[in-house]
Coordinates of C-alpha atoms and ligand atoms in Angstrom, one line a residue:
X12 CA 35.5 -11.6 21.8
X13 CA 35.6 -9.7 18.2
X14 CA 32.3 -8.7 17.1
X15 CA 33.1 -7.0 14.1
X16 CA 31.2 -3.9 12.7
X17 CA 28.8 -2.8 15.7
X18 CA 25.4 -3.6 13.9
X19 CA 23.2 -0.7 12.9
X20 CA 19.6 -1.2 12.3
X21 CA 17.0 1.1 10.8
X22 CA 14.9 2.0 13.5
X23 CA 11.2 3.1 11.5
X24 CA 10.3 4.6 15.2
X25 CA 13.2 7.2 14.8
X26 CA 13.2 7.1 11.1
X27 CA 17.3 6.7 11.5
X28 CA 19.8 3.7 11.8
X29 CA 20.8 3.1 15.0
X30 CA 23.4 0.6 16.7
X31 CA 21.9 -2.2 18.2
X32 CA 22.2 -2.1 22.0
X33 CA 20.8 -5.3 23.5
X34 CA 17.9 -4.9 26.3
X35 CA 19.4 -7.7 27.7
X36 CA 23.3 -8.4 27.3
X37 CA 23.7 -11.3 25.1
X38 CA 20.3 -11.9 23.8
X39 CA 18.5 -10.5 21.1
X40 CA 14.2 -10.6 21.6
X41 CA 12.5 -10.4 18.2
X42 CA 8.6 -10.3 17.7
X43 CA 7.4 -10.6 14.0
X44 CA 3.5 -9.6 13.0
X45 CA 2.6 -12.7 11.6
X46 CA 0.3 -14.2 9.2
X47 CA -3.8 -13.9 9.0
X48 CA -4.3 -17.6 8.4
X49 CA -8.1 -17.2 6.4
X50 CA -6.1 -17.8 3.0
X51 CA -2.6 -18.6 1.8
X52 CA 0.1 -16.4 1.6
X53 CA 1.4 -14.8 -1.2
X54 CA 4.8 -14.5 -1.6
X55 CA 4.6 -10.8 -0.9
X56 CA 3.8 -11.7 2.3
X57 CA 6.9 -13.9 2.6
X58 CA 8.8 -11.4 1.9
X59 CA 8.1 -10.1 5.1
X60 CA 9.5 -13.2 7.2
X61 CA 12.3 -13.8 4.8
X62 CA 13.9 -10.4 6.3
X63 CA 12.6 -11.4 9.6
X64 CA 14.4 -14.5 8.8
X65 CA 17.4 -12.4 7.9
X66 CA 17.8 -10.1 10.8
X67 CA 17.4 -13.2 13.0
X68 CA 20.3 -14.9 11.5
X69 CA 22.1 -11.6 11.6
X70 CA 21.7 -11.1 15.1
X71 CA 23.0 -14.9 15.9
X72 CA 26.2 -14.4 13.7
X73 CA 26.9 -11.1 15.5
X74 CA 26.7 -13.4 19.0
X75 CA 23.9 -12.7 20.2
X76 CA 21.4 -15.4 21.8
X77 CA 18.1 -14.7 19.9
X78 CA 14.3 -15.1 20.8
X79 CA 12.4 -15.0 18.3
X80 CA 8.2 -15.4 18.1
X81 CA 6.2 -15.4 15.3
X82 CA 2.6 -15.0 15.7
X83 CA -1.0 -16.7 14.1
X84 CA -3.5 -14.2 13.7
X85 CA -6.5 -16.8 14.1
X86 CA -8.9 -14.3 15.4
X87 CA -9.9 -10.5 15.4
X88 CA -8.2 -9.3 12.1
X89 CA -11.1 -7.5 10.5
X90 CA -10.6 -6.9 6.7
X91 CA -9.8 -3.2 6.7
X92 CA -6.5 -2.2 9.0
X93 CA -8.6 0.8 10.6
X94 CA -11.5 -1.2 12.0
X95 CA -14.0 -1.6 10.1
X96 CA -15.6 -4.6 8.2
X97 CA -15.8 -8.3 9.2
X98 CA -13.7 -10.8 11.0
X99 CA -11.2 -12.2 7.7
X100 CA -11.4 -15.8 9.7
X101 CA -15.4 -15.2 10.1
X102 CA -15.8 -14.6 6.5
X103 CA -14.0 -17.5 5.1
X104 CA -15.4 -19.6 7.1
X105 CA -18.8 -18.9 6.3
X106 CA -17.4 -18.4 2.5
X107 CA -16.4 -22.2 2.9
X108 CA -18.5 -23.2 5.1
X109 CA -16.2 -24.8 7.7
X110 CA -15.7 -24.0 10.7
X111 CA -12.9 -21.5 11.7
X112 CA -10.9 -23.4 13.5
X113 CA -10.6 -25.5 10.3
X114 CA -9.9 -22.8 7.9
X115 CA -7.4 -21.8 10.5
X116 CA -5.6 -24.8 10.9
X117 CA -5.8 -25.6 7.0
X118 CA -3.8 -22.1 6.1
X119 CA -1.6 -22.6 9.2
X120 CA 0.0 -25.8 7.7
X121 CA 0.0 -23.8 4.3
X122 CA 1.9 -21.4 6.0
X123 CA 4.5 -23.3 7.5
X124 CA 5.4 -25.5 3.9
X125 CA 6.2 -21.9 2.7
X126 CA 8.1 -21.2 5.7
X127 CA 10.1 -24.6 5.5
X128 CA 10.7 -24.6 1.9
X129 CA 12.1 -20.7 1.6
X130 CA 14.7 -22.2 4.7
X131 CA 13.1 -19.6 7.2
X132 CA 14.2 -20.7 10.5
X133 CA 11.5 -22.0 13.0
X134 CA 11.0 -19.0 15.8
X135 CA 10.9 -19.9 19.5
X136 CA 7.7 -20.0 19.9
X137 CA 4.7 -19.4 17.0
X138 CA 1.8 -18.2 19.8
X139 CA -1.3 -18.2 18.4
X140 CA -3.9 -15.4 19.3
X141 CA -6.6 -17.7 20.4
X142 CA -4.4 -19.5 23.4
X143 CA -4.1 -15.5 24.8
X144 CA -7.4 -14.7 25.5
X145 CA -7.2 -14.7 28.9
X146 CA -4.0 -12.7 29.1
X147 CA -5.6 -10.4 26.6
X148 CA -8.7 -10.0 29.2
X149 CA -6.6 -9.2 31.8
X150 CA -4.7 -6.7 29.8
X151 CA -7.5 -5.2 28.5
X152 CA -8.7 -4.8 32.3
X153 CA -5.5 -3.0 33.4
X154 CA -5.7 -0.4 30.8
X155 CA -9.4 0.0 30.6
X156 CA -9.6 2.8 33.3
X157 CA -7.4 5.3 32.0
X158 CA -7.4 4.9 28.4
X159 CA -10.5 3.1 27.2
X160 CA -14.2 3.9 26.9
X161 CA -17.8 1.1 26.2
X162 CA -19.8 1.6 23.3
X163 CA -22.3 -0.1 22.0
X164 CA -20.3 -1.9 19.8
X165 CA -17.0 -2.6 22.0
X166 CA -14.4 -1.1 23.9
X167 CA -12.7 1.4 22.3
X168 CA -9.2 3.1 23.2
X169 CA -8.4 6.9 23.7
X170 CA -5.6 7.4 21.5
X171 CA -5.5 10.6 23.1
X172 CA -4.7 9.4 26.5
X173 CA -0.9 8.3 25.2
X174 CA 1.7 10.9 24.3
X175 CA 2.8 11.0 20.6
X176 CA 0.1 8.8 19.1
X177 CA 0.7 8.0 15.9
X178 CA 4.3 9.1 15.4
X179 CA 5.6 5.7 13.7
X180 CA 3.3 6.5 11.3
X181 CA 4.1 10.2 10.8
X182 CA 0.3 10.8 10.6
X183 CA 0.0 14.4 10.1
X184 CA -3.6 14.6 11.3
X185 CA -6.6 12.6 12.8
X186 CA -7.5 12.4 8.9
X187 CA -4.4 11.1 7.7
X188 CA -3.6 7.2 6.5
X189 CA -7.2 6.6 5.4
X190 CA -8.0 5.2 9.0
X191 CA -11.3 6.9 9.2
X192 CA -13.9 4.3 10.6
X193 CA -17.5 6.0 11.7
X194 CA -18.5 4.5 14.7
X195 CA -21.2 6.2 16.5
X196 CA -20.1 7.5 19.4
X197 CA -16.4 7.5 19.0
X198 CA -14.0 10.1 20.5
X199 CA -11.6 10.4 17.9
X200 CA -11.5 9.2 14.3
X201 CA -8.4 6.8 15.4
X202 CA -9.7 5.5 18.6
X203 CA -10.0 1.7 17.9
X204 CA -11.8 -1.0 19.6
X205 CA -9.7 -3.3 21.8
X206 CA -12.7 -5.6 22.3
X207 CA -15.5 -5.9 19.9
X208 CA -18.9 -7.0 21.5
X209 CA -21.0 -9.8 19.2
X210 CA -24.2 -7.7 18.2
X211 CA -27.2 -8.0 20.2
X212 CA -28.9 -11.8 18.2
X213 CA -26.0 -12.4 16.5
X214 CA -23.6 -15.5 17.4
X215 CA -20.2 -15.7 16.5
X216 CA -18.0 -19.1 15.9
X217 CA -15.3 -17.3 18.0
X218 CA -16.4 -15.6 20.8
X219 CA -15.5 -15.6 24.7
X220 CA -17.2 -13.8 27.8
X221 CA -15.3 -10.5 28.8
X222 CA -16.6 -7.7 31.5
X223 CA -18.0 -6.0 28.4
X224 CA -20.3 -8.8 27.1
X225 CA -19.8 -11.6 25.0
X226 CA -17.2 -10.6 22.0
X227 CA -13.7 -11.0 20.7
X228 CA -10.3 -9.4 21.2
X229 CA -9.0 -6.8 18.6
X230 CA -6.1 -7.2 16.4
X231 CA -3.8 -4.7 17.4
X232 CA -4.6 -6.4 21.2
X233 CA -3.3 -9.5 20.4
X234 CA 0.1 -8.4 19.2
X235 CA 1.0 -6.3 22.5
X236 CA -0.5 -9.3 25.0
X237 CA 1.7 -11.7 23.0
X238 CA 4.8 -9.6 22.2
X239 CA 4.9 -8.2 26.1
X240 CA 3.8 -12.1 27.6
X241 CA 6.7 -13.9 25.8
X242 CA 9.3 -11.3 25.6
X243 CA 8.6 -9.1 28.0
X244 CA 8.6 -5.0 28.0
X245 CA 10.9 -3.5 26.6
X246 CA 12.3 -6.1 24.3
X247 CA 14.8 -5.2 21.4
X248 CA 13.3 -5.2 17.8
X249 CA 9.3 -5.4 16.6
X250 CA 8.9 -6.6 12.7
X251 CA 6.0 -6.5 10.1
X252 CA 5.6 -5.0 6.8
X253 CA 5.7 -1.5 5.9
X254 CA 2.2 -1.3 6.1
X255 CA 2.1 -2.2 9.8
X256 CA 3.6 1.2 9.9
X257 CA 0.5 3.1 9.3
X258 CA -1.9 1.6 11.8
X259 CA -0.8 -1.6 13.1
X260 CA 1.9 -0.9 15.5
X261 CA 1.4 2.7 16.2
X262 CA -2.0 1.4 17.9
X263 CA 0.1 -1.5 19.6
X264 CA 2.5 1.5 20.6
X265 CA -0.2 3.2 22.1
X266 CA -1.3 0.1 24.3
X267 CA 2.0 -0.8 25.2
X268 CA 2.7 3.1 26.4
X269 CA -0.7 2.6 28.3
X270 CA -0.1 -0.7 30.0
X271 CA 3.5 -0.1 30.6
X272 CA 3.1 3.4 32.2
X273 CA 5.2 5.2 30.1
X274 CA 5.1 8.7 28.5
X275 CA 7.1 10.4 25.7
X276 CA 8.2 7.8 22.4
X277 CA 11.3 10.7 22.3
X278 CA 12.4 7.5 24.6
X279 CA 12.0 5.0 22.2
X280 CA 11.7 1.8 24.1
X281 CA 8.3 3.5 26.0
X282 CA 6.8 2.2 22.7
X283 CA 7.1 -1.4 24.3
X284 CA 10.6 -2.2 22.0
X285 CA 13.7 -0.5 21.1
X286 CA 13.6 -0.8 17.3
X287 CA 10.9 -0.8 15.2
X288 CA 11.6 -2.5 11.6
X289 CA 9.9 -2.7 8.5
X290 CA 10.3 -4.4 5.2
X291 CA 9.2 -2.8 1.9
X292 CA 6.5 -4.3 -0.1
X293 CA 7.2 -7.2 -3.2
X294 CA 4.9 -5.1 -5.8
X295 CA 3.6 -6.6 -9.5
X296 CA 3.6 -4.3 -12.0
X297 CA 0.2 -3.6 -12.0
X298 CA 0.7 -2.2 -8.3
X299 CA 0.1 -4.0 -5.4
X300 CA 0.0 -7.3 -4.7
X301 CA -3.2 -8.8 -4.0
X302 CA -5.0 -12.3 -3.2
X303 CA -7.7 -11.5 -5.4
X304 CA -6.5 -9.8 -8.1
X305 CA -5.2 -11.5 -11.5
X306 CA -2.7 -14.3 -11.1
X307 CA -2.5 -15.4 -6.9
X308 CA 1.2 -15.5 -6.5
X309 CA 1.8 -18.2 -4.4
X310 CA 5.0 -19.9 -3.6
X311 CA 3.6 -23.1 -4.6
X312 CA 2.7 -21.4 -8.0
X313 CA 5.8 -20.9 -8.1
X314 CA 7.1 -24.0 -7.7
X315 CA 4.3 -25.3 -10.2
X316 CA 5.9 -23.5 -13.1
X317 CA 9.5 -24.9 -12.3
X318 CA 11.3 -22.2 -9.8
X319 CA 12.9 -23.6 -6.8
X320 CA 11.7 -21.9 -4.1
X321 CA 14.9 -20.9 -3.1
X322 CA 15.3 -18.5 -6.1
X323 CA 12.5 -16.3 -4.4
X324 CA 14.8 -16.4 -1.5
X325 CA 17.7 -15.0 -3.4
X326 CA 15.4 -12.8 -5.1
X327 CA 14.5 -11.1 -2.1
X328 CA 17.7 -10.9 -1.2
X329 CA 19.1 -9.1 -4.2
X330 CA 17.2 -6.7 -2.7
X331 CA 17.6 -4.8 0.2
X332 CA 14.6 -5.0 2.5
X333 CA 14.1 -1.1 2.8
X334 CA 13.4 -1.0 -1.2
X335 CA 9.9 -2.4 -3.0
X336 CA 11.0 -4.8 -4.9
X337 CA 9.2 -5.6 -8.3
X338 CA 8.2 -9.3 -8.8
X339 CA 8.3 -10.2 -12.0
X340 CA 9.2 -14.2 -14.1
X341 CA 12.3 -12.9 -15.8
X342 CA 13.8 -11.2 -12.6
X343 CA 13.0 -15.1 -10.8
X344 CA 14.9 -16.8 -13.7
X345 CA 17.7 -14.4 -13.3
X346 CA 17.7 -15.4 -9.3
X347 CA 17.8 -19.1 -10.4
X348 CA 20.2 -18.4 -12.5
X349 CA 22.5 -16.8 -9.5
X350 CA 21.4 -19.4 -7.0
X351 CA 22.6 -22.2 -9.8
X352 CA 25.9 -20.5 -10.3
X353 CA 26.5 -20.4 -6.3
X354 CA 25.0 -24.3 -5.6
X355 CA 27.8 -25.1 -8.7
X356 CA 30.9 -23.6 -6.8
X357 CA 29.6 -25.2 -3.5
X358 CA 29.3 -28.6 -5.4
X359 CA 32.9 -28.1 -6.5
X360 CA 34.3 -26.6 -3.3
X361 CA 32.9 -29.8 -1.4
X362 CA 34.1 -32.3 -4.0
X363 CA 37.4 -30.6 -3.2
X364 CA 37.6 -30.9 0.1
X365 CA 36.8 -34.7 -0.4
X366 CA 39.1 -35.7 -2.8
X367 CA 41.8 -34.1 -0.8
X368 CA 40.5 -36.9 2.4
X369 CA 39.6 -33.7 4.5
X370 CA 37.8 -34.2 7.5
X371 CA 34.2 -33.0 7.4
X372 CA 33.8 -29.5 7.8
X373 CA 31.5 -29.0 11.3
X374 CA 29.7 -26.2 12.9
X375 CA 30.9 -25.2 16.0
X376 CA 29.5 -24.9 19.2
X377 CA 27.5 -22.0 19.8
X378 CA 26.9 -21.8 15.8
X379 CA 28.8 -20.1 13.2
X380 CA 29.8 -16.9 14.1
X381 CA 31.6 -13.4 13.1
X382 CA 33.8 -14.1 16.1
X383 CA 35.2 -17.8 15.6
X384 CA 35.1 -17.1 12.1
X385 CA 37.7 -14.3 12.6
X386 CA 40.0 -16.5 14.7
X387 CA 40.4 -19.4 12.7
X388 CA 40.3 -18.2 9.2
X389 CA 43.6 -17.3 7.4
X390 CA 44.9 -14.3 7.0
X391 CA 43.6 -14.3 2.9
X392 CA 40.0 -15.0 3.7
X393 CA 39.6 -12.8 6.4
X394 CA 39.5 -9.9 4.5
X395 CA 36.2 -11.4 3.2
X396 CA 34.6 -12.3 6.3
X397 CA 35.1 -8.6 7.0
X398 CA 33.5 -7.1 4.2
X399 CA 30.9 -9.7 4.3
X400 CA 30.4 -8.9 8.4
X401 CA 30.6 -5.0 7.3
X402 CA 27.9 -5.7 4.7
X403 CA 25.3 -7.7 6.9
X404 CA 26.1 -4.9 10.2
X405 CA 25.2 -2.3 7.8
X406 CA 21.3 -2.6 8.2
X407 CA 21.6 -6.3 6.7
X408 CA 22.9 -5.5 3.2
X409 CA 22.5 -8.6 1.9
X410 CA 22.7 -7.8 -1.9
X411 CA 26.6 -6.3 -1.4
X412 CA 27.0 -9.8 1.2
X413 CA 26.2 -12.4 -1.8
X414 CA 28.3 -10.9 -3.5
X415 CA 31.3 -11.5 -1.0
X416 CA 29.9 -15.1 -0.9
X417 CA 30.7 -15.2 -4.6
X418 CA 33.8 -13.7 -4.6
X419 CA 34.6 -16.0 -1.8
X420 CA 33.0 -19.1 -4.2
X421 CA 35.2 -17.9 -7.0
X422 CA 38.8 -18.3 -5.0
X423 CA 40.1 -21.6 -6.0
X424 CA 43.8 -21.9 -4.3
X425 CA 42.2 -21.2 -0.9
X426 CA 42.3 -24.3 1.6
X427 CA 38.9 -26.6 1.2
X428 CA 38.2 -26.7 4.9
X429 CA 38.7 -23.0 5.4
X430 CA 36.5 -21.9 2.2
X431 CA 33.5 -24.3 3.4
X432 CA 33.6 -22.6 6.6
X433 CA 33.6 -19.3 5.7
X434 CA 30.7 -20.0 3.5
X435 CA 28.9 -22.5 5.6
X436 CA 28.7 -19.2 8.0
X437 CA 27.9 -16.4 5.1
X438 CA 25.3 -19.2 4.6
X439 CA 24.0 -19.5 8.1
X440 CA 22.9 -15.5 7.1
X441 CA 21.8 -15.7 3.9
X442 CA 20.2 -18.9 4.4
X443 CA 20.1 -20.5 0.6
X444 CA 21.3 -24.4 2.0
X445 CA 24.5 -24.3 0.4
X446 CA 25.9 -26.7 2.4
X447 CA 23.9 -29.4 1.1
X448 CA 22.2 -27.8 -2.1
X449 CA 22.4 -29.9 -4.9
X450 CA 22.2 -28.7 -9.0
X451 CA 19.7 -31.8 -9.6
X452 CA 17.7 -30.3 -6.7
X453 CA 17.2 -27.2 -7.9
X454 CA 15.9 -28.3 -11.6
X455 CA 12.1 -28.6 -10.3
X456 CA 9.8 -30.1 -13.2
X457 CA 6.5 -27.6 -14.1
X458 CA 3.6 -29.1 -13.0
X459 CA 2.2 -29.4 -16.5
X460 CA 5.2 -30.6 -18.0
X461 CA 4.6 -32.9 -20.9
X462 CA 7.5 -35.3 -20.8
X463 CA 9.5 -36.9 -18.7
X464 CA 13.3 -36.8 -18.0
X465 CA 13.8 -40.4 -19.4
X466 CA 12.1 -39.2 -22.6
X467 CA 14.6 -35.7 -22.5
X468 CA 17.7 -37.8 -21.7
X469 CA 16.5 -40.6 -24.6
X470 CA 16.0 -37.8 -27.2
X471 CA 19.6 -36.3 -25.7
X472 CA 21.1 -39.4 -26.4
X473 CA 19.3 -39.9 -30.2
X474 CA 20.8 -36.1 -30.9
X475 CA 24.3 -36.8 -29.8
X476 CA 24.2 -39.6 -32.1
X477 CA 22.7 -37.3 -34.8
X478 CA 25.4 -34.8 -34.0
X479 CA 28.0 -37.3 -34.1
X480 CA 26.9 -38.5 -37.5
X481 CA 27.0 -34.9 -39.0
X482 CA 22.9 -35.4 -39.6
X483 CA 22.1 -32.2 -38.1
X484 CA 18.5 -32.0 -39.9
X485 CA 18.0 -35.5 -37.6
X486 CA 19.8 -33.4 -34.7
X487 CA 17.7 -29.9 -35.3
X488 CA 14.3 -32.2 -35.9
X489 CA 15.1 -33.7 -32.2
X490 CA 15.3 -29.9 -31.1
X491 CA 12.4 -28.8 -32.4
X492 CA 10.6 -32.2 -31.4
X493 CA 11.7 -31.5 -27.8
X494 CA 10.5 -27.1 -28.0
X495 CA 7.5 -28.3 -28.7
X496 CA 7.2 -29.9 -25.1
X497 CA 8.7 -27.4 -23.5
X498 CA 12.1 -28.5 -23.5
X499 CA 15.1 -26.5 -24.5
X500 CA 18.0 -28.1 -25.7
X501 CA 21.1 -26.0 -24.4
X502 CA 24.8 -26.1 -26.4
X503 CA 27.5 -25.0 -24.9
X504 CA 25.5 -24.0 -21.9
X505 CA 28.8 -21.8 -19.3
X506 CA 26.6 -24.0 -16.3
X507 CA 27.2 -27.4 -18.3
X508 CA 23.3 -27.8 -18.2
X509 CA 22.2 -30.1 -21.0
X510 CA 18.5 -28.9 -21.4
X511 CA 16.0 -26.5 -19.1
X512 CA 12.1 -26.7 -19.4
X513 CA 11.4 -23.2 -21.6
Ligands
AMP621 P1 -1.1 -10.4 6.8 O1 -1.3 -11.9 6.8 O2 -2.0 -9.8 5.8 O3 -1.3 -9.9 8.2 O4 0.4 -10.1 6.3 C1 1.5 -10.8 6.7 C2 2.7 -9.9 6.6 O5 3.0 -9.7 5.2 C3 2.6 -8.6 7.3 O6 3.9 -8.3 8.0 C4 2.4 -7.6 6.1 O7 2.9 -6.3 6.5 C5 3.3 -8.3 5.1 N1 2.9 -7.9 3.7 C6 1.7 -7.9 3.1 N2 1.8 -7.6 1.8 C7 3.1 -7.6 1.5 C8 3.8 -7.4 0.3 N3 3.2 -7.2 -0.9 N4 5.2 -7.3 0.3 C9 5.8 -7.5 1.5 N5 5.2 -7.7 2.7 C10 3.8 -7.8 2.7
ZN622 ZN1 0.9 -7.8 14.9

């Protein structure tokens, strides 16, 4: 079988890229940090499972049989990373007074529109923390002798009873990263608490009996029980966000290291997975993106104002996932724009191939692939299968890949059948729905939009007319009429588009 360019991956463990070597031959096991669901996400956060998305689809176009799970924090996420505050799920609840498992289901469902709309493929399994607790118990219990200590408060473990705590994060010192939490008793400033016990009088709407009193698991608990559970130790790649850097996943590390038995992270899968990734933060100008600051930037906001959703998904891509990316409206239009200009030659390319009584073009078995793609494309279009392969292999270079899906878009002699392939599989990477995508689809109407299209296309017709009769004040009056809703009248528009809401 060809595989194409061996696939390198940046491994944030290492802090180098490294070729992806499978744990097991074939297969590909992915576990992405997933969402807190006490509030919706903002897009910033989909960022972070657009890549995942990404380096999924990679790893199934380089042939290799993927895994992936997705996790629902329900449960144990305090509001500050380094253990301290309240239970995120606690506090909304009692902010809306509902009960959690209401709030959690409620931004659960929220989560998955914004999964389905950006086309992020569903994992193999989305676990949810609270169906673990009695794998997390049992955990808990095999690591508790060596590496964990009771306080008042919890059970707390003794980051110094791993070797090379803390090097995903490059933590120069116990003081480093902000992760300084004063608890009483505590050994070092990092320790963290793998249980937390329910103060003495207080009850908790989540809580379960453990050997250390009535309580609930930690975070950083919950992704090693799941992550070793469903994929087992070592598996290959661990996402999250760059933040998970910091604290996250070096204190999963350190359980994983503890459970596992192993020693040194010079061997990189002692850390409980191969490669560790990371996507860089979507920022806003005024810094960081936050659910409480300014404008919420949801995706449904998003789609409120008139922006497919898909143009955040090209947005991100334009980007590699290793750089911030700044969000801002004008850099979204720009993405529509793009994702217009692609749907437009995959219209064109499909009416093509029909009008010439082709047969449909079908995936084939096993999915589209580097490999089949290199045996049954022509000699012409191969050469862009291989710089788009080359592209994706070099730690998922998407930006320099859509543009090999455009230069493929822009051939027009090629054979129908052979040009829907190749892009049907650039697609199955990049994910934007070309196959199917339609230009209608994509115009999305703003929420508050003050006319409807049968109004635009009446005043369209009254202009032509105007046009037609040389009465341009008639025709510029119709313009104006229409800028005044919202609507701008486009001539001689390069995408053939007859009007856009402003
Ligand atoms: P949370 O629900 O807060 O646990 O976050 C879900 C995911 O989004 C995690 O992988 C975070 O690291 C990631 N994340 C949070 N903020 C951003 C952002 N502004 N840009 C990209 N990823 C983010
Ligand atoms: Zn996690």
């Amino acid at each position: 079988m060809i595989e194409g360019k061996p696939l390198t991956l940046f491994n944030s463990l290492t802090r180098s890229a490294e070729h992806f070597e499978p744990v097991h031959p074939g297969e590909a096991r992915v576990y992405s940090c997933g969402p807190t669901v006490y509030n919706y996400p903002h897009i910033g956060n989909m960022r972070a499972y657009v890549f995942a998305d990404v380096l999924g689809r990679a790893l199934s176009f380089k042939g290799f049989r993927l895994t992936h799970v997705i996790n629902i924090t329900d449960v144990g996420h305090l509001t500050d990373d380094a253990d301290a505050g309240e239970d995120k799920l606690e506090k909304a609840a009692a902010a809306q007074s509902q009960s959690i498992w209401d709030i959690a289901k409620h931004y659960t469902e929220a989560y998955w529109a914004d999964i389905r709309a950006l086309n992020i493929r569903q994992p193999a399994e989305w676990s949810v923390a609270t169906d673990y607790i009695e794998p997390m118990l049992e955990f808990a219990k095999a690591i508790a002798p060596e590496h964990c200590y009771e306080l008042d408060s919890g059970l707390y473990f003794d980051v110094s009873t791993v070797a090379d705590y803390g090097r995903l994060a490059r933590a120069v010192t116990d003081e480093g990263e902000g992760r300084i939490e004063e608890v009483e008793g505590k050994r070092h400033p990092a320790d963290f608490a793998i249980w937390r016990k329910t103060p003495a009088g207080e009850t908790r709407q989540m809580e379960w009996d453990s050997p250390w009193g009535r309580g609930a698991p930690g975070w950083h608990l919950e992704c090693s029980v799941m992550s070793g559970k469903l994929l087992g130790f070592p598996f290959d790649i661990h996402t999250g966000g760059i933040d998970h850097r910091e604290i996250h996943h070096p204190n999963e590390i350190a359980q994983n290291q503890a459970f596992c038995h192993t020693g040194s992270l010079d061997e990189a899968d002692h850390s409980g997975a191969k490669l560790w990734m990371h996507n860089n933060f979507l920022v806003e100008r005024s810094g960081k993106m936050s659910k409480s600051s300014g404008e919420f930037l949801r995706l449904q906001l998003l789609i409120d104002k008139g922006y497919h959703p898909l143009a955040y998904r090209m947005m991100c891509l334009q980007a590699h996932y290793r750089s911030e990316l700044e969000f801002s409206w004008d850099g979204l239009g720009a993405a529509l724009t793009r994702l217009k200009r692609l749907v437009m030659a995959a219209e064109a390319a499909r009416a093509r191939h029909a009008q010439g009584g082709h047969e449909p073009v079908v995936e084939p078995e096993g999915g589209w692939n580097f490999a089949w793609l290199h045996d049954h494309l022509g000699g012409t279009l191969r050469p862009l299968v291989i710089r788009f392969d080359d592209a994706i292999s070099d730690d998922l270079n998407t930006a320099v890949a859509l543009t090999v899906l455009e230069d493929l878009l822009s051939l027009k002699k090629m054979p129908s059948g052979e040009v829907l392939a190749a892009m049907a599989a650039m697609d199955a990477v990049l994910g934007l729905g070309l196959a199917s995508l339609t230009r209608a689809e994509l115009r999305l109407r703003p929420k508050d939009a003050q006319v409807s299209e049968a109004e635009i296309d009446a005043a369209l017709v009254r202009r032509k007319e105007a046009r037609a009769a040389r009465d341009f004040a008639t025709s510029d009056a119709i313009r104006d009429e229409m800028a005044a809703k919202g609507v701008d009248m486009m001539d001689g528009d390069p995408l053939g588009w007859e009007w856009r809401l402003g």
